[in-house]
Amino acid sequence: MNAFVRNIPNSITCINVLSGCMAIVCAAKADLLLWGLPAYQWAFIFIAIGAVADFFDGFAARALGAYSDLGKELDSLCDLVTFGVAPAMIVFNLLSAHGIDAWLCWTTLLIPVSGAVRLARFNIDTRQTTTFIGLPIPANAIFWIGLAAQFMQGQDSLSIWWIFLPILIAECYLMNSNMRMFSLKIKGFSFHTHYPQILLVVGAVLFCAFMGVAGLMWFILFYIILSLALCR
């Protein structure tokens, strides 16, 4: 295999980390207008682009047979930026911009710390092939995007410390828990085999249709509940 083909998956992975960096830059502007939209919404968009790249780098690696230890490590490093640091910066800067106590803002740094531990554990755990153990870090990012969107819609869950801290601690715990969660990857078209993923997709569409971006938070809660019910 020539070097160009071998590095296609890694190049897609680099789009992931570039998107994560752009999300962090946008998060620093909080709710100021940037290119016609509030900056935090651009941060959401860049994290979404990173998630698409995260999916397609694995797809490309499988299709081309271009697996490598470098690709595995690069993927985790990029995921930490896009799905750990970037959502933490969104929440940090939105809280700070709206006058929330500084100490509560700083607790958001537990998100990337817990994400780093989760990714390190994932890289050395040979059991996580068809199912996950603990909440995947992209799902963690989706949850915080939904919660941030809900905050910007006027909900106070981010600004009340005795609501926010238990949510933060629970999310960090779930990423590093031993709870089994089904993979979101669909291989084939059998409903019997993939009904959890299909239910999840339907749930995501319904939550977002009725609640907008804030519905992503409830989508992840639905994912957690489904996994508790179906993964034994």
PDB file of C-alpha atoms in Angstrom:
ATOM      1  CA  MET A   1       0.000   0.000   0.000  1.00  0.00           C
ATOM      2  CA  ASN A   2       1.456   3.358  -1.006  1.00  0.00           C
ATOM      3  CA  ALA A   3       1.929   6.167   1.489  1.00  0.00           C
ATOM      4  CA  PHE A   4      -0.855   8.325   0.012  1.00  0.00           C
ATOM      5  CA  VAL A   5      -3.551   5.671   0.457  1.00  0.00           C
ATOM      6  CA  ARG A   6      -2.206   4.650   3.869  1.00  0.00           C
ATOM      7  CA  ASN A   7      -2.561   8.213   5.177  1.00  0.00           C
ATOM      8  CA  ILE A   8      -6.056   8.974   3.876  1.00  0.00           C
ATOM      9  CA  PRO A   9      -7.691   7.950   7.206  1.00  0.00           C
ATOM     10  CA  ASN A  10      -5.129   9.992   9.166  1.00  0.00           C
ATOM     11  CA  SER A  11      -5.806  13.019   6.967  1.00  0.00           C
ATOM     12  CA  ILE A  12      -9.528  12.744   7.726  1.00  0.00           C
ATOM     13  CA  THR A  13      -8.670  12.451  11.427  1.00  0.00           C
ATOM     14  CA  CYS A  14      -6.733  15.708  11.164  1.00  0.00           C
ATOM     15  CA  ILE A  15      -9.920  17.389   9.885  1.00  0.00           C
ATOM     16  CA  ASN A  16     -11.437  16.271  13.194  1.00  0.00           C
ATOM     17  CA  VAL A  17      -8.804  18.047  15.316  1.00  0.00           C
ATOM     18  CA  LEU A  18      -8.848  21.130  13.070  1.00  0.00           C
ATOM     19  CA  SER A  19     -12.610  21.354  13.558  1.00  0.00           C
ATOM     20  CA  GLY A  20     -12.140  20.958  17.304  1.00  0.00           C
ATOM     21  CA  CYS A  21      -9.641  23.819  17.362  1.00  0.00           C
ATOM     22  CA  MET A  22     -12.061  26.014  15.394  1.00  0.00           C
ATOM     23  CA  ALA A  23     -14.789  25.127  17.904  1.00  0.00           C
ATOM     24  CA  ILE A  24     -12.538  26.248  20.763  1.00  0.00           C
ATOM     25  CA  VAL A  25     -11.805  29.550  19.002  1.00  0.00           C
ATOM     26  CA  CYS A  26     -15.535  30.142  18.490  1.00  0.00           C
ATOM     27  CA  ALA A  27     -16.345  29.113  22.060  1.00  0.00           C
ATOM     28  CA  ALA A  28     -14.039  31.885  23.300  1.00  0.00           C
ATOM     29  CA  LYS A  29     -16.440  34.416  21.738  1.00  0.00           C
ATOM     30  CA  ALA A  30     -19.389  32.961  23.697  1.00  0.00           C
ATOM     31  CA  ASP A  31     -22.646  34.462  22.346  1.00  0.00           C
ATOM     32  CA  LEU A  32     -21.116  37.326  20.346  1.00  0.00           C
ATOM     33  CA  LEU A  33     -22.093  37.398  16.688  1.00  0.00           C
ATOM     34  CA  LEU A  34     -19.581  35.720  14.395  1.00  0.00           C
ATOM     35  CA  TRP A  35     -20.229  35.344  10.647  1.00  0.00           C
ATOM     36  CA  GLY A  36     -23.915  36.060  11.213  1.00  0.00           C
ATOM     37  CA  LEU A  37     -24.487  33.553  14.025  1.00  0.00           C
ATOM     38  CA  PRO A  38     -23.756  33.524  17.761  1.00  0.00           C
ATOM     39  CA  ALA A  39     -20.227  32.190  18.113  1.00  0.00           C
ATOM     40  CA  TYR A  40     -21.273  29.279  20.336  1.00  0.00           C
ATOM     41  CA  GLN A  41     -23.485  28.016  17.486  1.00  0.00           C
ATOM     42  CA  TRP A  42     -20.455  27.967  15.203  1.00  0.00           C
ATOM     43  CA  ALA A  43     -18.708  25.946  17.907  1.00  0.00           C
ATOM     44  CA  PHE A  44     -21.598  23.445  17.753  1.00  0.00           C
ATOM     45  CA  ILE A  45     -21.215  23.275  13.963  1.00  0.00           C
ATOM     46  CA  PHE A  46     -17.464  22.682  14.102  1.00  0.00           C
ATOM     47  CA  ILE A  47     -17.894  19.906  16.679  1.00  0.00           C
ATOM     48  CA  ALA A  48     -20.470  18.334  14.339  1.00  0.00           C
ATOM     49  CA  ILE A  49     -17.954  18.527  11.469  1.00  0.00           C
ATOM     50  CA  GLY A  50     -15.413  16.858  13.759  1.00  0.00           C
ATOM     51  CA  ALA A  51     -17.914  14.095  14.539  1.00  0.00           C
ATOM     52  CA  VAL A  52     -18.474  13.451  10.812  1.00  0.00           C
ATOM     53  CA  ALA A  53     -14.709  13.273  10.275  1.00  0.00           C
ATOM     54  CA  ASP A  54     -14.410  10.938  13.288  1.00  0.00           C
ATOM     55  CA  PHE A  55     -16.911   8.584  11.658  1.00  0.00           C
ATOM     56  CA  PHE A  56     -15.355   8.668   8.215  1.00  0.00           C
ATOM     57  CA  ASP A  57     -11.759   8.152   9.331  1.00  0.00           C
ATOM     58  CA  GLY A  58     -12.760   4.780  10.769  1.00  0.00           C
ATOM     59  CA  PHE A  59     -14.864   4.039   7.694  1.00  0.00           C
ATOM     60  CA  ALA A  60     -11.928   4.879   5.424  1.00  0.00           C
ATOM     61  CA  ALA A  61      -9.534   2.769   7.497  1.00  0.00           C
ATOM     62  CA  ARG A  62     -11.843  -0.253   7.211  1.00  0.00           C
ATOM     63  CA  ALA A  63     -12.515   0.271   3.504  1.00  0.00           C
ATOM     64  CA  LEU A  64      -8.834   0.697   2.615  1.00  0.00           C
ATOM     65  CA  GLY A  65      -7.434  -1.768   5.139  1.00  0.00           C
ATOM     66  CA  ALA A  66      -5.278   1.093   6.414  1.00  0.00           C
ATOM     67  CA  TYR A  67      -5.286   0.359  10.125  1.00  0.00           C
ATOM     68  CA  SER A  68      -2.244   1.505  12.094  1.00  0.00           C
ATOM     69  CA  ASP A  69      -1.163   2.138  15.663  1.00  0.00           C
ATOM     70  CA  LEU A  70      -0.449   5.720  14.627  1.00  0.00           C
ATOM     71  CA  GLY A  71      -4.015   6.140  13.398  1.00  0.00           C
ATOM     72  CA  LYS A  72      -5.438   4.761  16.647  1.00  0.00           C
ATOM     73  CA  GLU A  73      -3.411   7.120  18.815  1.00  0.00           C
ATOM     74  CA  LEU A  74      -4.033  10.098  16.511  1.00  0.00           C
ATOM     75  CA  ASP A  75      -7.767   9.437  16.628  1.00  0.00           C
ATOM     76  CA  SER A  76      -7.814   9.527  20.418  1.00  0.00           C
ATOM     77  CA  LEU A  77      -5.747  12.711  20.619  1.00  0.00           C
ATOM     78  CA  CYS A  78      -8.055  14.447  18.151  1.00  0.00           C
ATOM     79  CA  ASP A  79     -11.170  13.194  19.951  1.00  0.00           C
ATOM     80  CA  LEU A  80      -9.905  14.692  23.196  1.00  0.00           C
ATOM     81  CA  VAL A  81      -9.670  18.125  21.566  1.00  0.00           C
ATOM     82  CA  THR A  82     -12.981  18.020  19.687  1.00  0.00           C
ATOM     83  CA  PHE A  83     -15.169  16.118  22.146  1.00  0.00           C
ATOM     84  CA  GLY A  84     -13.434  16.923  25.440  1.00  0.00           C
ATOM     85  CA  VAL A  85     -11.801  20.349  25.378  1.00  0.00           C
ATOM     86  CA  ALA A  86     -14.161  22.052  22.898  1.00  0.00           C
ATOM     87  CA  PRO A  87     -17.465  21.330  24.726  1.00  0.00           C
ATOM     88  CA  ALA A  88     -15.826  22.283  28.029  1.00  0.00           C
ATOM     89  CA  MET A  89     -14.792  25.625  26.528  1.00  0.00           C
ATOM     90  CA  ILE A  90     -18.314  26.220  25.210  1.00  0.00           C
ATOM     91  CA  VAL A  91     -19.806  25.719  28.654  1.00  0.00           C
ATOM     92  CA  PHE A  92     -16.981  27.599  30.405  1.00  0.00           C
ATOM     93  CA  ASN A  93     -17.297  30.689  28.215  1.00  0.00           C
ATOM     94  CA  LEU A  94     -21.094  30.779  28.197  1.00  0.00           C
ATOM     95  CA  LEU A  95     -21.158  30.601  31.992  1.00  0.00           C
ATOM     96  CA  SER A  96     -18.456  33.252  32.262  1.00  0.00           C
ATOM     97  CA  ALA A  97     -20.127  35.580  29.728  1.00  0.00           C
ATOM     98  CA  HIS A  98     -23.376  35.440  31.686  1.00  0.00           C
ATOM     99  CA  GLY A  99     -21.806  36.346  35.018  1.00  0.00           C
ATOM    100  CA  ILE A 100     -21.849  32.920  36.655  1.00  0.00           C
ATOM    101  CA  ASP A 101     -19.455  32.495  39.608  1.00  0.00           C
ATOM    102  CA  ALA A 102     -15.901  31.855  38.433  1.00  0.00           C
ATOM    103  CA  TRP A 103     -15.460  28.744  40.590  1.00  0.00           C
ATOM    104  CA  LEU A 104     -18.370  27.056  38.808  1.00  0.00           C
ATOM    105  CA  CYS A 105     -16.898  27.943  35.417  1.00  0.00           C
ATOM    106  CA  TRP A 106     -13.597  26.302  36.329  1.00  0.00           C
ATOM    107  CA  THR A 107     -15.276  23.007  37.243  1.00  0.00           C
ATOM    108  CA  THR A 108     -15.961  22.482  33.534  1.00  0.00           C
ATOM    109  CA  LEU A 109     -12.292  21.532  33.124  1.00  0.00           C
ATOM    110  CA  LEU A 110     -13.235  18.172  34.646  1.00  0.00           C
ATOM    111  CA  ILE A 111     -14.827  17.355  31.280  1.00  0.00           C
ATOM    112  CA  PRO A 112     -11.567  17.051  29.271  1.00  0.00           C
ATOM    113  CA  VAL A 113      -9.748  15.482  32.241  1.00  0.00           C
ATOM    114  CA  SER A 114     -12.355  12.719  32.454  1.00  0.00           C
ATOM    115  CA  GLY A 115     -12.376  12.441  28.667  1.00  0.00           C
ATOM    116  CA  ALA A 116      -8.613  11.920  28.594  1.00  0.00           C
ATOM    117  CA  VAL A 117      -8.864   9.109  31.148  1.00  0.00           C
ATOM    118  CA  ARG A 118     -11.752   7.560  29.207  1.00  0.00           C
ATOM    119  CA  LEU A 119      -9.785   7.579  25.934  1.00  0.00           C
ATOM    120  CA  ALA A 120      -6.665   6.151  27.567  1.00  0.00           C
ATOM    121  CA  ARG A 121      -8.736   3.317  29.060  1.00  0.00           C
ATOM    122  CA  PHE A 122     -10.410   2.704  25.695  1.00  0.00           C
ATOM    123  CA  ASN A 123      -7.057   2.361  23.922  1.00  0.00           C
ATOM    124  CA  ILE A 124      -5.878  -0.446  26.191  1.00  0.00           C
ATOM    125  CA  ASP A 125      -9.236  -2.215  26.629  1.00  0.00           C
ATOM    126  CA  THR A 126      -9.691  -5.091  24.167  1.00  0.00           C
ATOM    127  CA  ARG A 127     -13.313  -5.677  25.228  1.00  0.00           C
ATOM    128  CA  GLN A 128     -14.739  -2.594  23.497  1.00  0.00           C
ATOM    129  CA  THR A 129     -15.221  -3.941  19.989  1.00  0.00           C
ATOM    130  CA  THR A 130     -18.991  -4.355  19.503  1.00  0.00           C
ATOM    131  CA  THR A 131     -20.068  -2.459  22.640  1.00  0.00           C
ATOM    132  CA  PHE A 132     -18.641   0.384  24.698  1.00  0.00           C
ATOM    133  CA  ILE A 133     -17.784   0.311  28.381  1.00  0.00           C
ATOM    134  CA  GLY A 134     -18.662   3.748  29.684  1.00  0.00           C
ATOM    135  CA  LEU A 135     -20.142   6.702  27.819  1.00  0.00           C
ATOM    136  CA  PRO A 136     -18.220   7.400  24.557  1.00  0.00           C
ATOM    137  CA  ILE A 137     -16.590  10.824  24.513  1.00  0.00           C
ATOM    138  CA  PRO A 138     -18.463  11.982  21.356  1.00  0.00           C
ATOM    139  CA  ALA A 139     -21.742  11.273  23.184  1.00  0.00           C
ATOM    140  CA  ASN A 140     -20.436  13.350  26.092  1.00  0.00           C
ATOM    141  CA  ALA A 141     -19.829  16.264  23.697  1.00  0.00           C
ATOM    142  CA  ILE A 142     -23.341  15.931  22.256  1.00  0.00           C
ATOM    143  CA  PHE A 143     -24.799  16.050  25.768  1.00  0.00           C
ATOM    144  CA  TRP A 144     -22.991  19.295  26.627  1.00  0.00           C
ATOM    145  CA  ILE A 145     -23.971  20.889  23.339  1.00  0.00           C
ATOM    146  CA  GLY A 146     -27.608  20.143  24.146  1.00  0.00           C
ATOM    147  CA  LEU A 147     -27.306  21.472  27.683  1.00  0.00           C
ATOM    148  CA  ALA A 148     -25.546  24.637  26.484  1.00  0.00           C
ATOM    149  CA  ALA A 149     -28.289  25.206  23.906  1.00  0.00           C
ATOM    150  CA  GLN A 150     -30.919  24.768  26.621  1.00  0.00           C
ATOM    151  CA  PHE A 151     -29.104  27.340  28.778  1.00  0.00           C
ATOM    152  CA  MET A 152     -29.143  29.829  25.903  1.00  0.00           C
ATOM    153  CA  GLN A 153     -32.870  29.254  25.515  1.00  0.00           C
ATOM    154  CA  GLY A 154     -33.375  30.623  29.018  1.00  0.00           C
ATOM    155  CA  GLN A 155     -33.145  27.479  31.161  1.00  0.00           C
ATOM    156  CA  ASP A 156     -31.167  27.868  34.382  1.00  0.00           C
ATOM    157  CA  SER A 157     -29.718  24.362  34.708  1.00  0.00           C
ATOM    158  CA  LEU A 158     -26.193  25.555  33.950  1.00  0.00           C
ATOM    159  CA  SER A 159     -26.220  28.527  36.295  1.00  0.00           C
ATOM    160  CA  ILE A 160     -27.515  26.821  39.473  1.00  0.00           C
ATOM    161  CA  TRP A 161     -24.561  25.098  41.088  1.00  0.00           C
ATOM    162  CA  TRP A 162     -26.540  22.389  42.905  1.00  0.00           C
ATOM    163  CA  ILE A 163     -28.054  21.325  39.567  1.00  0.00           C
ATOM    164  CA  PHE A 164     -24.964  21.783  37.404  1.00  0.00           C
ATOM    165  CA  LEU A 165     -22.399  20.034  39.624  1.00  0.00           C
ATOM    166  CA  PRO A 166     -24.322  16.734  39.967  1.00  0.00           C
ATOM    167  CA  ILE A 167     -24.818  16.704  36.181  1.00  0.00           C
ATOM    168  CA  LEU A 168     -21.109  17.363  35.634  1.00  0.00           C
ATOM    169  CA  ILE A 169     -20.027  14.695  38.101  1.00  0.00           C
ATOM    170  CA  ALA A 170     -22.487  12.170  36.649  1.00  0.00           C
ATOM    171  CA  GLU A 171     -21.255  12.765  33.083  1.00  0.00           C
ATOM    172  CA  CYS A 172     -17.602  12.451  34.108  1.00  0.00           C
ATOM    173  CA  TYR A 173     -18.396   9.272  36.044  1.00  0.00           C
ATOM    174  CA  LEU A 174     -20.357   7.726  33.183  1.00  0.00           C
ATOM    175  CA  MET A 175     -17.440   8.159  30.769  1.00  0.00           C
ATOM    176  CA  ASN A 176     -15.258   6.059  33.085  1.00  0.00           C
ATOM    177  CA  SER A 177     -17.864   3.685  34.469  1.00  0.00           C
ATOM    178  CA  ASN A 178     -18.208  -0.028  33.722  1.00  0.00           C
ATOM    179  CA  MET A 179     -21.672   0.436  32.223  1.00  0.00           C
ATOM    180  CA  ARG A 180     -22.031  -1.339  28.890  1.00  0.00           C
ATOM    181  CA  MET A 181     -23.401   0.787  26.042  1.00  0.00           C
ATOM    182  CA  PHE A 182     -24.194  -0.335  22.532  1.00  0.00           C
ATOM    183  CA  SER A 183     -22.205   0.961  19.595  1.00  0.00           C
ATOM    184  CA  LEU A 184     -23.827   3.436  17.219  1.00  0.00           C
ATOM    185  CA  LYS A 185     -22.238   1.791  14.175  1.00  0.00           C
ATOM    186  CA  ILE A 186     -24.656  -0.010  11.855  1.00  0.00           C
ATOM    187  CA  LYS A 187     -23.229  -2.920   9.859  1.00  0.00           C
ATOM    188  CA  GLY A 188     -25.910  -4.208   7.488  1.00  0.00           C
ATOM    189  CA  PHE A 189     -29.618  -3.546   7.240  1.00  0.00           C
ATOM    190  CA  SER A 190     -31.173  -6.101   9.594  1.00  0.00           C
ATOM    191  CA  PHE A 191     -33.733  -4.521  11.952  1.00  0.00           C
ATOM    192  CA  HIS A 192     -33.434  -7.444  14.362  1.00  0.00           C
ATOM    193  CA  THR A 193     -29.694  -6.891  14.728  1.00  0.00           C
ATOM    194  CA  HIS A 194     -29.718  -3.106  14.765  1.00  0.00           C
ATOM    195  CA  TYR A 195     -33.014  -2.159  16.421  1.00  0.00           C
ATOM    196  CA  PRO A 196     -31.277  -0.310  19.323  1.00  0.00           C
ATOM    197  CA  GLN A 197     -29.455   1.951  16.854  1.00  0.00           C
ATOM    198  CA  ILE A 198     -32.646   2.463  14.828  1.00  0.00           C
ATOM    199  CA  LEU A 199     -34.604   3.367  17.972  1.00  0.00           C
ATOM    200  CA  LEU A 200     -31.869   5.803  18.884  1.00  0.00           C
ATOM    201  CA  VAL A 201     -31.945   7.483  15.465  1.00  0.00           C
ATOM    202  CA  VAL A 202     -35.731   7.839  15.685  1.00  0.00           C
ATOM    203  CA  GLY A 203     -35.380   9.289  19.185  1.00  0.00           C
ATOM    204  CA  ALA A 204     -32.753  11.783  18.016  1.00  0.00           C
ATOM    205  CA  VAL A 205     -34.993  12.993  15.184  1.00  0.00           C
ATOM    206  CA  LEU A 206     -37.977  13.405  17.498  1.00  0.00           C
ATOM    207  CA  PHE A 207     -36.065  15.165  20.283  1.00  0.00           C
ATOM    208  CA  CYS A 208     -34.436  17.615  17.879  1.00  0.00           C
ATOM    209  CA  ALA A 209     -37.670  18.186  15.936  1.00  0.00           C
ATOM    210  CA  PHE A 210     -39.516  19.251  19.096  1.00  0.00           C
ATOM    211  CA  MET A 211     -36.694  20.891  21.067  1.00  0.00           C
ATOM    212  CA  GLY A 212     -34.076  21.947  18.537  1.00  0.00           C
ATOM    213  CA  VAL A 213     -30.418  21.591  19.477  1.00  0.00           C
ATOM    214  CA  ALA A 214     -31.397  21.342  23.171  1.00  0.00           C
ATOM    215  CA  GLY A 215     -32.988  17.996  22.307  1.00  0.00           C
ATOM    216  CA  LEU A 216     -29.483  16.527  21.943  1.00  0.00           C
ATOM    217  CA  MET A 217     -29.192  16.439  25.732  1.00  0.00           C
ATOM    218  CA  TRP A 218     -32.340  14.303  25.987  1.00  0.00           C
ATOM    219  CA  PHE A 219     -31.120  12.179  23.083  1.00  0.00           C
ATOM    220  CA  ILE A 220     -28.018  11.198  25.079  1.00  0.00           C
ATOM    221  CA  LEU A 221     -30.111  10.495  28.177  1.00  0.00           C
ATOM    222  CA  PHE A 222     -32.278   8.263  25.973  1.00  0.00           C
ATOM    223  CA  TYR A 223     -29.104   6.520  24.750  1.00  0.00           C
ATOM    224  CA  ILE A 224     -28.016   5.885  28.343  1.00  0.00           C
ATOM    225  CA  ILE A 225     -31.437   4.510  29.324  1.00  0.00           C
ATOM    226  CA  LEU A 226     -31.597   2.265  26.236  1.00  0.00           C
ATOM    227  CA  SER A 227     -28.143   0.919  26.969  1.00  0.00           C
ATOM    228  CA  LEU A 228     -29.069   0.171  30.572  1.00  0.00           C
ATOM    229  CA  ALA A 229     -32.133  -1.704  29.350  1.00  0.00           C
ATOM    230  CA  LEU A 230     -30.575  -3.604  26.444  1.00  0.00           C
ATOM    231  CA  CYS A 231     -26.892  -4.187  27.270  1.00  0.00           C
ATOM    232  CA  ARG A 232     -26.513  -6.933  29.836  1.00  0.00           C
TER     233      ARG A 232
END
